Short mmCIF file of C-alpha atoms in Angstrom, two decimals:
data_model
loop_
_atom_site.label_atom_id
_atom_site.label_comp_id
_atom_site.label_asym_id
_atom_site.label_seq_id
_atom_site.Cartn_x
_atom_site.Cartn_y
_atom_site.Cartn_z
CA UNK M 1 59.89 -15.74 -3.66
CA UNK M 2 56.02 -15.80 -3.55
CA UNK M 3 55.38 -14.41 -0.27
CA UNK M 4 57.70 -11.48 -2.13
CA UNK M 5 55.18 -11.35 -4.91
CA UNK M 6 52.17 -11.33 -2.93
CA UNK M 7 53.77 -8.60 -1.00
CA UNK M 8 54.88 -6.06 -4.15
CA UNK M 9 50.74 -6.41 -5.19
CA UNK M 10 49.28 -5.39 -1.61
CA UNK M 11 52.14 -2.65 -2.36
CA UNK M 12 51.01 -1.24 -5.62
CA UNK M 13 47.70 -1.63 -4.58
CA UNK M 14 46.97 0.02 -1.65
CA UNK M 15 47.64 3.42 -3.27
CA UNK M 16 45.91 3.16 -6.36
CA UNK M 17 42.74 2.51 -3.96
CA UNK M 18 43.92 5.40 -1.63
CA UNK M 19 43.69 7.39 -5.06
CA UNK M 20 40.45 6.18 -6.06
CA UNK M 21 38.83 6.60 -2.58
CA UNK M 22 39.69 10.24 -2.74
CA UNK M 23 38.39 11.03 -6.29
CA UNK M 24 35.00 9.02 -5.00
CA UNK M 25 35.11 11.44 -1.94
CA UNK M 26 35.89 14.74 -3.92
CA UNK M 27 32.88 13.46 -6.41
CA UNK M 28 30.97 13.16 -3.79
CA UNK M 29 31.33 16.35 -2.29
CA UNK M 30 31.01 18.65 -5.67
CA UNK M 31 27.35 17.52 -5.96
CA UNK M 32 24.73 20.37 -6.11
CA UNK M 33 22.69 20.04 -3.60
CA UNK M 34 18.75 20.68 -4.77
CA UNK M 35 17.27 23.95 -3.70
CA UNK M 36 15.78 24.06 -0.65
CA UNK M 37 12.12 24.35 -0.72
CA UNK M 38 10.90 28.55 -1.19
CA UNK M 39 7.14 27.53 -1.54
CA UNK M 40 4.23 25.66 -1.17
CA UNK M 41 0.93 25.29 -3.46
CA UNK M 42 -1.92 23.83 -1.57
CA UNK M 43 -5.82 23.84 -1.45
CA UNK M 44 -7.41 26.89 0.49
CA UNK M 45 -11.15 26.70 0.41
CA UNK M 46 -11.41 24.93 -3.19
CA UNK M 47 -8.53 26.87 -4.92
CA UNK M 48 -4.98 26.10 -4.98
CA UNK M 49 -3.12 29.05 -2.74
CA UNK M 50 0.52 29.91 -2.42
CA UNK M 51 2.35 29.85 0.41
CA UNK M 52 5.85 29.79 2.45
CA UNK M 53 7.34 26.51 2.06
CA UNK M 54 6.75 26.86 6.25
CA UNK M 55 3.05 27.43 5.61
CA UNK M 56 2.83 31.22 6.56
CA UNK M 57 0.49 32.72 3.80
CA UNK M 58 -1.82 32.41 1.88
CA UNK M 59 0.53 34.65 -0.33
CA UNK M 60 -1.41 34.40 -3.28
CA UNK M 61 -5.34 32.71 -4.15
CA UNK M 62 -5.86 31.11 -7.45
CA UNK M 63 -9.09 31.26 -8.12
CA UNK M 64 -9.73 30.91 -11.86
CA UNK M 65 -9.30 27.27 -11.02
CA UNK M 66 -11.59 24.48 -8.69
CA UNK M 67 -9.38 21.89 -7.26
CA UNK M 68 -12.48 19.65 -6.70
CA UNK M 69 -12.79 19.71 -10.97
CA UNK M 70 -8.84 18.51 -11.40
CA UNK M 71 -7.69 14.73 -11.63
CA UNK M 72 -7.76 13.16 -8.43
CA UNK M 73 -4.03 12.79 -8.17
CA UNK M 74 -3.50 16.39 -8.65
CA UNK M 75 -6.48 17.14 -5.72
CA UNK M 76 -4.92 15.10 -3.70
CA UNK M 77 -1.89 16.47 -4.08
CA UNK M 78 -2.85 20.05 -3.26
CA UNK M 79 -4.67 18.54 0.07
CA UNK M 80 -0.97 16.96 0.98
CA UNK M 81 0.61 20.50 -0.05
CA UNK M 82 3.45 20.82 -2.95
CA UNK M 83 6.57 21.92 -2.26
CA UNK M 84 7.94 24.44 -4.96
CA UNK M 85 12.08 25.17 -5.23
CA UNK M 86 11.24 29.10 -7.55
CA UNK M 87 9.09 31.20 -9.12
CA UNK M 88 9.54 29.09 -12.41
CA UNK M 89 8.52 25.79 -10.10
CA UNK M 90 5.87 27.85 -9.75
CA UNK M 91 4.56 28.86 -13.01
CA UNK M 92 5.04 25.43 -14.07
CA UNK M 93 2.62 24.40 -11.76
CA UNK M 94 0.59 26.70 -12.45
CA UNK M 95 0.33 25.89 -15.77
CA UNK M 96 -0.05 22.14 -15.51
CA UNK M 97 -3.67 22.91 -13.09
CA UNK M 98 -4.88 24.98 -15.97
CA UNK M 99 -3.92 28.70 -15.11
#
């Protein structure tokens, strides 16, 4: 009668992890996935410039503001390039340098 018991558990088991492996998976799959990348706001001769996210440009110059005169971290990051998602990335950015 026990191997009986064991055997009824593995029964009502196995589907209610069937169930919850496909509500995981369907989860899963109705993610957002982020925006790819539209631009990119780097350093161009001492001002941050716009470009593509694939470097074509410079689309636009900034140059009300000196990237040698922001924090470091910010400098640096403008050296590396930052990758913007949208226009309102954008202005945000923008913003946060001082513009």
């Amino acid at each position: 009668m026990q191997k009986k018991f064991r055997h009824s558990w593995v029964v009502l088991l196995l589907p209610v992890c069937a169930a919850l492996l496909a509500v995981l998976l369907m989860l899963r799959a109705g993610r957002a996935q982020p925006a790819a990348p539209r631009y990119m706001l780097r350093d161009n001769g001492g001002h941050p410039a716009l470009y593509t996210a694939d470097g074509a440009g410079p689309l636009a110059q900034y140059d009300e503001i000196y990237t040698r005169l922001l924090p470091e971290s910010d400098y640096l990051n403008l050296q590396q390039g930052i990758l913007l998602a949208d226009e309102a990335e954008l202005q945000a950015r923008l913003e946060d340098l001082g513009l």
